[in-house]
Amino acid sequence: MAISTRFTILLILISTTLCSAEIRSLKIRDDERPIIMLDDFGFTNRGRLELNISWISLSFRNNPLLDLSNNVGFFLYAHNSSRHTLKSEAATYCPPELRRDKGKDKIHKGLLLSPNLSNNTLVYHNETDPGHRVLIFVNCIEGMNVSMDIQWAMYNVLDGGNVRDYLPVGLSVLPRVYFFFSLVYVIVTSLWIYVLYKKRPGVLCIHLFMLAVPIAKVLKLVYDSTDMSCIKGTGRRLVDHGALFLYLFEFVTFFEGITYFTMLILITSGWLFLKPYLQLKDIIVLILLIPFQVIATMIQAQIEIDGSCEYVTSWFYLKSLFYVVECVCYALILLPLPTYPDNFRSRVLILRIKWVSYILFLFVFFTHFVLLFWWYMAPYKYFWFYFAAWELATLTFYFVIGYMFRPVVQQSDIEGLRLVSSYVNNNVFLSQIMFEL
């Protein structure tokens, strides 16, 4: 049991991501876990939880005459510290009997929500104590399996009880964060277009392709902002309102991923900077990248459809698989790295390309490890900082790459163009003379 608990906590640490408190439905079949974590939420002093137990069945292997009211039930676990201590304390043990005092569990610091477990049970709870809560189902009877169909919603009440906010404290500002960064990327896109216009003689095809990266980022951030706003107001994701939004999500996700990784592969391969065409090795890497991005998009779409939180087992496997695919894509980026300088200019460009791998490593380490650790240990009120810092780090990474590989018009390039133009004109003139003769 201890090994299973440690594995679960480790998996949560590896694959933690946004867990917005939507209106959720869950079907559980023959589950004998002592603690089933369902969802977590950051409440204000006007929080509310609605729980609908449409069907529940308890099957015993032994001791069917135990008092269920002292050993089984839904609890709202209270903890205002970090996510790490919240999950570890709630999942490490199950007491042999829940000792309650006026509904308060002295051991788990939780509130008993459903003293009577029966079909078609509606539970309403008003939370007046601000803090971070996790909804759990406790089964302290060894050998008892639980099957149930449940639906729940947690939200904060705003404006005198007329408006519901389904995003928890710490994530309620997320729609504005995404919208702000979408405006920033619009400015970045405009700035890059201006640079391309001013440096027209030095513009290569790779510079035009780099323009697609901030455009894809704008589309993804606008979608995320709209999606979070929809959850905030209705408790439902955009994909729950029709298949069109699912196709839109798949498009913007795939477009963002394929442009981002393709840009990095083309830069690290030295395409057009060092060689006018892609080598066979580079083409193979690009061909391998496309199916991996398709797989990543399908995984994200499935997560978006399920809308499940990090406590659901299938969510673990999907997120773990997604991170594996993402790591493979980052590994593919470093394969085409050129190592053979031809002249001074090539050596300078190759040095820049090598620096890209170092900067990329720092970017991935910061976003996938440092920020992930901060999110896992941070107080619930500051969860939004994780996403703001991620977008800020991505924006900084794009700025560095854009500055390092910006179009540059050199005097030697201008003279070279003049010589080529003169050479072509002279050849055309000589060809005309020979044709007349």
Coordinates of C-alpha atoms in Angstrom, one line a residue:
M1 CA 0.0 0.0 0.0
A2 CA 2.9 2.4 0.8
I3 CA 4.6 1.6 -2.5
S4 CA 1.3 2.3 -4.3
T5 CA 0.9 5.6 -2.5
R6 CA 4.4 6.7 -3.3
F7 CA 4.0 5.8 -6.9
T8 CA 0.8 7.8 -7.1
I9 CA 2.4 10.9 -5.5
L10 CA 5.4 10.5 -7.9
L11 CA 3.1 10.3 -10.9
I12 CA 1.2 13.4 -9.8
L13 CA 4.5 15.2 -9.4
I14 CA 5.6 14.2 -12.9
S15 CA 2.3 14.9 -14.7
T16 CA 0.6 17.7 -12.7
T17 CA -1.2 20.3 -14.9
L18 CA -4.2 22.6 -14.8
C19 CA -7.1 21.2 -12.8
S20 CA -10.0 23.5 -13.1
A21 CA -13.1 22.7 -11.1
E22 CA -15.6 22.0 -13.8
I23 CA -18.9 20.2 -13.4
R24 CA -17.7 16.7 -13.4
S25 CA -19.2 13.2 -13.7
L26 CA -17.5 10.0 -12.7
K27 CA -18.3 6.3 -12.8
I28 CA -16.5 4.0 -10.4
R29 CA -16.7 0.3 -10.6
D30 CA -15.5 -2.3 -8.0
D31 CA -13.0 0.1 -6.3
E32 CA -11.6 -1.0 -3.0
R33 CA -9.2 1.8 -2.4
P34 CA -9.4 3.3 1.1
I35 CA -9.1 6.8 -0.1
I36 CA -10.5 7.9 -3.5
M37 CA -9.5 11.5 -4.3
L38 CA -12.1 13.1 -6.6
D39 CA -11.3 16.8 -7.0
D40 CA -9.8 19.8 -5.3
F41 CA -10.8 23.5 -5.2
G42 CA -9.8 26.8 -3.7
F43 CA -12.8 28.3 -1.9
T44 CA -13.6 31.9 -0.8
N45 CA -15.8 32.6 2.2
R46 CA -18.8 32.1 -0.2
G47 CA -18.0 28.7 -1.6
R48 CA -20.4 26.0 -2.5
L49 CA -20.3 22.3 -3.3
E50 CA -23.1 20.3 -5.0
L51 CA -22.9 16.5 -5.0
N52 CA -25.3 14.2 -6.8
I53 CA -25.1 10.5 -5.9
S54 CA -27.3 9.0 -8.7
W55 CA -26.3 5.4 -8.0
I56 CA -24.1 3.6 -5.4
S57 CA -23.5 -0.1 -4.6
L58 CA -21.4 -1.6 -1.8
S59 CA -20.2 -5.2 -2.0
F60 CA -18.6 -7.0 0.9
R61 CA -16.3 -10.0 1.0
N62 CA -16.6 -10.2 4.8
N63 CA -18.0 -8.3 7.8
P64 CA -21.2 -7.1 6.1
L65 CA -22.7 -5.9 9.4
L66 CA -20.2 -3.1 10.1
D67 CA -21.5 0.4 10.8
L68 CA -21.1 2.2 7.4
S69 CA -21.7 5.6 8.9
N70 CA -18.5 5.4 10.9
N71 CA -16.3 4.0 8.1
V72 CA -17.6 5.1 4.7
G73 CA -18.6 8.5 3.3
F74 CA -17.7 11.6 1.2
F75 CA -15.5 14.1 3.0
L76 CA -14.2 17.6 2.2
Y77 CA -10.6 17.5 3.3
A78 CA -9.3 20.9 4.5
H79 CA -5.7 21.9 4.1
N80 CA -4.3 25.4 3.4
S81 CA -0.7 24.4 2.8
S82 CA 1.0 23.1 -0.3
R83 CA -0.4 20.5 -2.8
H84 CA 2.4 18.2 -1.7
T85 CA 1.3 18.0 2.0
L86 CA -2.3 18.0 1.0
K87 CA -2.0 14.9 -1.1
S88 CA 0.5 13.0 1.1
E89 CA -1.4 13.6 4.3
A90 CA -4.8 12.7 2.7
A91 CA -3.5 9.5 1.0
T92 CA -1.1 8.0 3.6
Y93 CA -3.5 6.3 5.9
C94 CA -7.1 5.4 6.6
P95 CA -8.2 5.3 10.2
P96 CA -10.0 2.2 11.4
E97 CA -13.0 4.3 12.4
L98 CA -13.7 7.9 11.6
R99 CA -14.2 9.8 14.9
R100 CA -16.4 12.8 14.3
D101 CA -17.4 15.7 16.5
K102 CA -20.4 17.6 15.1
G103 CA -19.5 16.6 11.5
K104 CA -15.8 17.5 11.9
D105 CA -13.4 14.6 11.5
K106 CA -10.6 15.1 14.1
I107 CA -8.1 13.0 12.2
H108 CA -8.5 14.2 8.7
K109 CA -9.8 17.8 9.5
G110 CA -12.6 17.1 7.1
L111 CA -16.3 17.7 6.9
L112 CA -18.6 14.7 6.4
L113 CA -20.9 15.5 3.5
S114 CA -23.0 12.3 3.1
P115 CA -23.9 10.4 6.3
N116 CA -26.4 8.3 4.4
L117 CA -25.2 6.6 1.2
S118 CA -28.2 5.8 -1.0
N119 CA -29.3 6.2 -4.6
N120 CA -30.5 9.6 -5.9
T121 CA -28.9 11.5 -3.0
L122 CA -28.3 15.3 -3.4
V123 CA -25.8 17.0 -1.1
Y124 CA -25.4 20.7 -0.8
H125 CA -22.7 22.3 1.2
N126 CA -21.9 26.0 1.8
E127 CA -18.2 26.6 2.6
T128 CA -17.7 29.8 4.7
D129 CA -14.1 29.1 5.7
P130 CA -11.7 30.2 2.9
G131 CA -9.1 27.6 1.9
H132 CA -8.0 24.8 -0.3
R133 CA -10.3 21.7 -0.1
V134 CA -10.1 18.3 -1.6
L135 CA -13.2 16.1 -2.1
I136 CA -12.5 12.5 -1.2
F137 CA -14.4 9.3 -0.7
V138 CA -13.3 7.3 2.3
N139 CA -13.7 3.5 2.5
C140 CA -12.2 2.2 5.7
I141 CA -13.8 -1.3 5.5
E142 CA -11.2 -3.8 4.3
G143 CA -12.6 -6.1 1.6
M144 CA -15.5 -3.8 0.5
N145 CA -15.8 -2.7 -3.1
V146 CA -17.5 0.5 -4.1
S147 CA -19.4 1.1 -7.4
M148 CA -21.1 4.5 -8.0
D149 CA -22.2 7.1 -10.5
I150 CA -21.7 10.6 -9.1
Q151 CA -21.7 14.2 -10.3
W152 CA -20.4 17.2 -8.5
A153 CA -19.6 20.9 -8.9
M154 CA -17.6 23.3 -6.7
Y155 CA -17.7 27.0 -7.2
N156 CA -17.5 30.4 -5.5
V157 CA -20.5 32.7 -5.4
L158 CA -20.0 36.3 -6.6
D159 CA -22.1 39.5 -6.8
G160 CA -24.7 38.7 -4.1
G161 CA -25.3 35.1 -5.2
N162 CA -26.1 35.8 -8.8
V163 CA -22.8 34.8 -10.4
R164 CA -21.0 31.5 -10.1
D165 CA -17.2 31.3 -10.5
Y166 CA -16.2 27.7 -11.3
L167 CA -12.5 28.5 -11.3
P168 CA -10.9 28.1 -7.9
V169 CA -9.1 30.8 -6.0
G170 CA -5.6 31.0 -7.6
L171 CA -6.9 30.2 -11.1
S172 CA -9.8 32.7 -11.4
V173 CA -7.5 35.2 -13.1
L174 CA -6.3 32.7 -15.6
P175 CA -8.5 33.9 -18.5
R176 CA -7.1 37.4 -18.2
V177 CA -3.5 36.0 -18.0
Y178 CA -4.0 34.1 -21.2
F179 CA -5.7 37.0 -22.9
F180 CA -2.8 39.4 -21.8
F181 CA -0.2 37.1 -23.3
S182 CA -2.2 36.7 -26.5
L183 CA -2.0 40.5 -26.9
V184 CA 1.7 40.4 -26.2
Y185 CA 2.2 37.8 -28.9
V186 CA 0.2 40.0 -31.3
I187 CA 2.7 42.8 -30.7
V188 CA 5.6 40.3 -31.1
T189 CA 4.1 39.1 -34.4
S190 CA 3.8 42.7 -35.6
L191 CA 7.4 43.5 -34.5
W192 CA 8.7 40.4 -36.4
I193 CA 6.8 41.5 -39.6
Y194 CA 8.4 45.0 -39.2
V195 CA 11.9 43.4 -38.9
L196 CA 11.3 41.3 -42.0
Y197 CA 10.2 44.4 -44.0
K198 CA 13.1 46.5 -42.9
K199 CA 15.7 43.7 -43.6
R200 CA 14.2 42.4 -46.9
P201 CA 17.5 41.7 -48.6
G202 CA 18.6 39.4 -45.7
V203 CA 15.3 37.6 -45.3
L204 CA 15.4 33.8 -45.9
C205 CA 12.6 31.3 -46.0
I206 CA 13.3 30.2 -42.5
H207 CA 12.6 33.8 -41.3
L208 CA 9.2 33.6 -43.0
F209 CA 8.5 30.3 -41.4
M210 CA 9.4 31.7 -38.0
L211 CA 6.5 34.1 -38.4
A212 CA 4.1 31.2 -38.1
V213 CA 5.3 30.4 -34.6
P214 CA 3.9 33.5 -32.8
I215 CA 0.8 33.4 -35.0
A216 CA 0.2 29.8 -33.7
K217 CA 0.8 31.0 -30.2
V218 CA -1.8 33.8 -30.5
L219 CA -4.4 31.3 -31.7
K220 CA -3.7 28.9 -28.9
L221 CA -3.7 31.6 -26.2
V222 CA -7.0 33.0 -27.5
Y223 CA -8.5 29.5 -27.4
D224 CA -7.2 28.9 -23.9
S225 CA -8.5 32.3 -22.7
T226 CA -11.9 31.6 -24.1
D227 CA -11.9 28.0 -22.7
M228 CA -11.1 29.2 -19.2
S229 CA -13.7 32.0 -19.4
C230 CA -16.3 29.3 -20.4
I231 CA -15.3 27.2 -17.5
K232 CA -15.3 30.2 -15.2
G233 CA -18.9 31.1 -16.1
T234 CA -20.6 27.8 -16.9
G235 CA -18.5 25.0 -15.5
R236 CA -18.1 23.4 -18.9
R237 CA -15.3 23.4 -21.4
L238 CA -15.7 24.6 -25.0
V239 CA -15.5 21.0 -26.3
D240 CA -18.6 20.2 -24.3
H241 CA -20.6 22.6 -26.4
G242 CA -20.1 20.8 -29.7
A243 CA -17.7 18.9 -32.0
L244 CA -16.7 22.1 -33.8
F245 CA -14.8 23.3 -30.7
L246 CA -13.0 20.0 -30.5
Y247 CA -11.9 20.3 -34.1
L248 CA -10.8 23.9 -33.4
F249 CA -8.8 22.7 -30.3
E250 CA -7.1 20.0 -32.3
F251 CA -6.2 22.4 -35.0
V252 CA -4.7 25.1 -32.8
T253 CA -2.9 22.5 -30.7
F254 CA -1.4 20.7 -33.7
F255 CA -0.5 24.0 -35.4
E256 CA 1.3 25.3 -32.4
G257 CA 3.2 22.1 -31.8
I258 CA 4.2 21.4 -35.4
T259 CA 5.4 25.0 -36.1
Y260 CA 7.3 25.2 -32.8
F261 CA 9.2 22.0 -33.2
T262 CA 9.7 22.3 -37.0
M263 CA 11.2 25.8 -36.4
L264 CA 13.7 24.4 -33.9
I265 CA 14.6 21.5 -36.2
L266 CA 15.2 23.8 -39.2
I267 CA 17.3 26.1 -37.1
T268 CA 19.5 23.4 -35.6
S269 CA 19.9 21.8 -39.0
G270 CA 21.3 25.0 -40.3
W271 CA 18.9 25.1 -43.2
L272 CA 19.5 28.1 -45.5
F273 CA 21.9 29.5 -42.9
L274 CA 24.6 27.0 -43.8
K275 CA 23.1 25.0 -46.7
P276 CA 20.5 25.7 -49.3
Y277 CA 18.7 22.4 -48.9
L278 CA 17.8 19.8 -46.2
Q279 CA 19.9 16.7 -46.0
L280 CA 18.4 13.3 -45.9
K281 CA 19.0 13.1 -42.1
D282 CA 17.0 16.4 -41.6
I283 CA 14.1 15.2 -43.8
I284 CA 13.9 11.9 -41.9
V285 CA 13.7 13.9 -38.6
L286 CA 10.9 16.1 -39.9
I287 CA 9.0 13.0 -41.2
L288 CA 9.3 11.5 -37.7
L289 CA 8.2 14.7 -36.0
I290 CA 4.8 14.8 -37.8
P291 CA 3.4 11.5 -36.4
F292 CA 4.6 12.4 -32.9
Q293 CA 2.9 15.7 -33.0
V294 CA -0.3 14.0 -34.3
I295 CA -0.1 11.6 -31.3
A296 CA 0.5 14.5 -28.9
T297 CA -2.5 16.3 -30.3
M298 CA -4.7 13.2 -30.0
I299 CA -3.6 12.7 -26.3
Q300 CA -4.4 16.4 -25.5
A301 CA -7.7 16.1 -27.3
Q302 CA -8.6 13.1 -25.2
I303 CA -7.6 14.8 -22.0
E304 CA -9.7 17.8 -23.1
I305 CA -12.7 15.6 -23.8
D306 CA -12.5 13.7 -20.6
G307 CA -12.0 16.9 -18.6
S308 CA -10.7 14.8 -15.8
C309 CA -8.5 16.0 -12.9
E310 CA -5.2 14.6 -11.8
Y311 CA -6.8 12.2 -9.3
V312 CA -8.3 10.0 -12.1
T313 CA -6.1 7.1 -13.0
S314 CA -6.6 7.4 -16.8
W315 CA -5.5 11.0 -16.6
F316 CA -2.1 9.8 -15.2
Y317 CA -1.4 7.5 -18.1
L318 CA -2.4 10.1 -20.7
K319 CA -0.3 12.9 -19.2
S320 CA 2.7 10.6 -18.7
L321 CA 2.4 9.4 -22.3
F322 CA 2.1 13.1 -23.5
Y323 CA 5.3 14.0 -21.6
V324 CA 7.1 11.0 -23.2
V325 CA 6.1 12.1 -26.7
E326 CA 7.1 15.7 -25.9
C327 CA 10.6 14.5 -24.7
V328 CA 11.0 12.5 -27.9
C329 CA 10.2 15.6 -29.9
Y330 CA 12.8 17.6 -28.0
A331 CA 15.3 14.8 -28.6
L332 CA 14.7 14.9 -32.3
I333 CA 15.6 18.5 -32.4
L334 CA 19.3 17.8 -31.4
L335 CA 19.8 15.2 -34.1
P336 CA 20.4 17.4 -37.1
L337 CA 23.0 19.6 -35.3
P338 CA 25.8 20.4 -37.8
T339 CA 29.4 19.9 -36.7
Y340 CA 31.5 20.7 -39.8
P341 CA 32.4 24.3 -40.3
D342 CA 33.5 25.4 -43.8
N343 CA 34.5 29.0 -43.1
F344 CA 34.5 31.7 -40.5
R345 CA 30.9 32.6 -41.1
S346 CA 29.8 29.0 -40.8
R347 CA 31.7 28.6 -37.6
V348 CA 29.9 31.6 -36.1
L349 CA 26.5 30.2 -37.2
I350 CA 27.3 26.8 -35.9
L351 CA 28.3 28.3 -32.6
R352 CA 24.9 30.0 -32.4
I353 CA 23.1 26.8 -33.3
K354 CA 24.9 25.0 -30.5
W355 CA 23.9 27.8 -28.1
V356 CA 20.3 27.0 -29.1
S357 CA 20.6 23.5 -27.7
Y358 CA 21.9 25.0 -24.4
I359 CA 19.2 27.6 -24.2
L360 CA 16.6 24.9 -25.1
F361 CA 17.9 22.7 -22.3
L362 CA 17.6 25.6 -19.8
F363 CA 14.1 26.4 -21.1
V364 CA 12.9 22.8 -20.8
F365 CA 14.5 22.4 -17.3
F366 CA 12.9 25.6 -16.0
T367 CA 9.4 24.9 -17.4
H368 CA 9.2 21.2 -16.8
F369 CA 11.1 20.9 -13.5
V370 CA 11.5 24.2 -11.7
L371 CA 8.0 25.5 -12.4
L372 CA 6.5 22.1 -11.8
F373 CA 8.2 21.9 -8.4
W374 CA 7.0 25.4 -7.6
W375 CA 3.4 24.5 -8.6
Y376 CA 3.5 21.3 -6.5
M377 CA 4.7 23.2 -3.4
A378 CA 3.0 26.6 -3.8
P379 CA 0.0 27.7 -1.7
Y380 CA -3.3 27.4 -3.6
K381 CA -3.7 31.2 -4.0
Y382 CA -0.7 31.4 -6.3
F383 CA -1.4 28.6 -8.7
W384 CA -1.9 31.2 -11.5
F385 CA 1.8 32.2 -11.3
Y386 CA 2.8 28.8 -12.7
F387 CA 1.0 29.5 -16.0
A388 CA 2.1 33.2 -16.1
A389 CA 5.8 32.2 -15.5
W390 CA 5.5 29.4 -18.2
E391 CA 4.2 31.9 -20.8
L392 CA 6.8 34.5 -19.8
A393 CA 9.6 31.9 -20.1
T394 CA 8.3 30.8 -23.6
L395 CA 8.1 34.5 -24.6
T396 CA 11.7 35.0 -23.5
F397 CA 12.8 31.9 -25.4
Y398 CA 11.2 33.1 -28.6
F399 CA 12.8 36.6 -28.2
V400 CA 16.3 35.0 -27.8
I401 CA 15.9 32.7 -30.8
G402 CA 14.5 35.5 -32.9
Y403 CA 17.3 37.9 -32.0
M404 CA 20.0 35.3 -32.6
F405 CA 18.7 34.3 -36.0
R406 CA 17.2 37.6 -37.1
P407 CA 17.7 38.6 -40.8
V408 CA 20.9 40.5 -41.2
V409 CA 21.9 42.5 -44.3
Q410 CA 25.7 42.4 -44.6
Q411 CA 27.9 44.5 -47.0
S412 CA 29.4 41.2 -48.3
D413 CA 25.9 39.9 -49.1
I414 CA 25.1 43.1 -51.0
E415 CA 28.3 42.9 -53.0
G416 CA 27.7 39.2 -53.7
L417 CA 24.2 40.0 -55.0
R418 CA 25.7 42.6 -57.3
L419 CA 28.3 40.2 -58.6
V420 CA 25.7 37.5 -59.2
S421 CA 23.5 40.1 -61.0
S422 CA 26.3 41.3 -63.1
Y423 CA 27.4 37.8 -63.9
V424 CA 23.9 36.8 -65.0
N425 CA 23.5 40.0 -67.1
N426 CA 26.8 39.4 -68.9
N427 CA 25.9 35.8 -69.6
V428 CA 22.6 36.9 -71.0
F429 CA 24.3 39.5 -73.2
L430 CA 26.9 37.0 -74.5
S431 CA 24.2 34.5 -75.2
Q432 CA 22.3 37.0 -77.3
I433 CA 25.5 37.9 -79.3
M434 CA 26.2 34.2 -79.9
F435 CA 22.6 33.6 -81.0
E436 CA 22.8 36.5 -83.5
L437 CA 26.1 35.2 -84.9

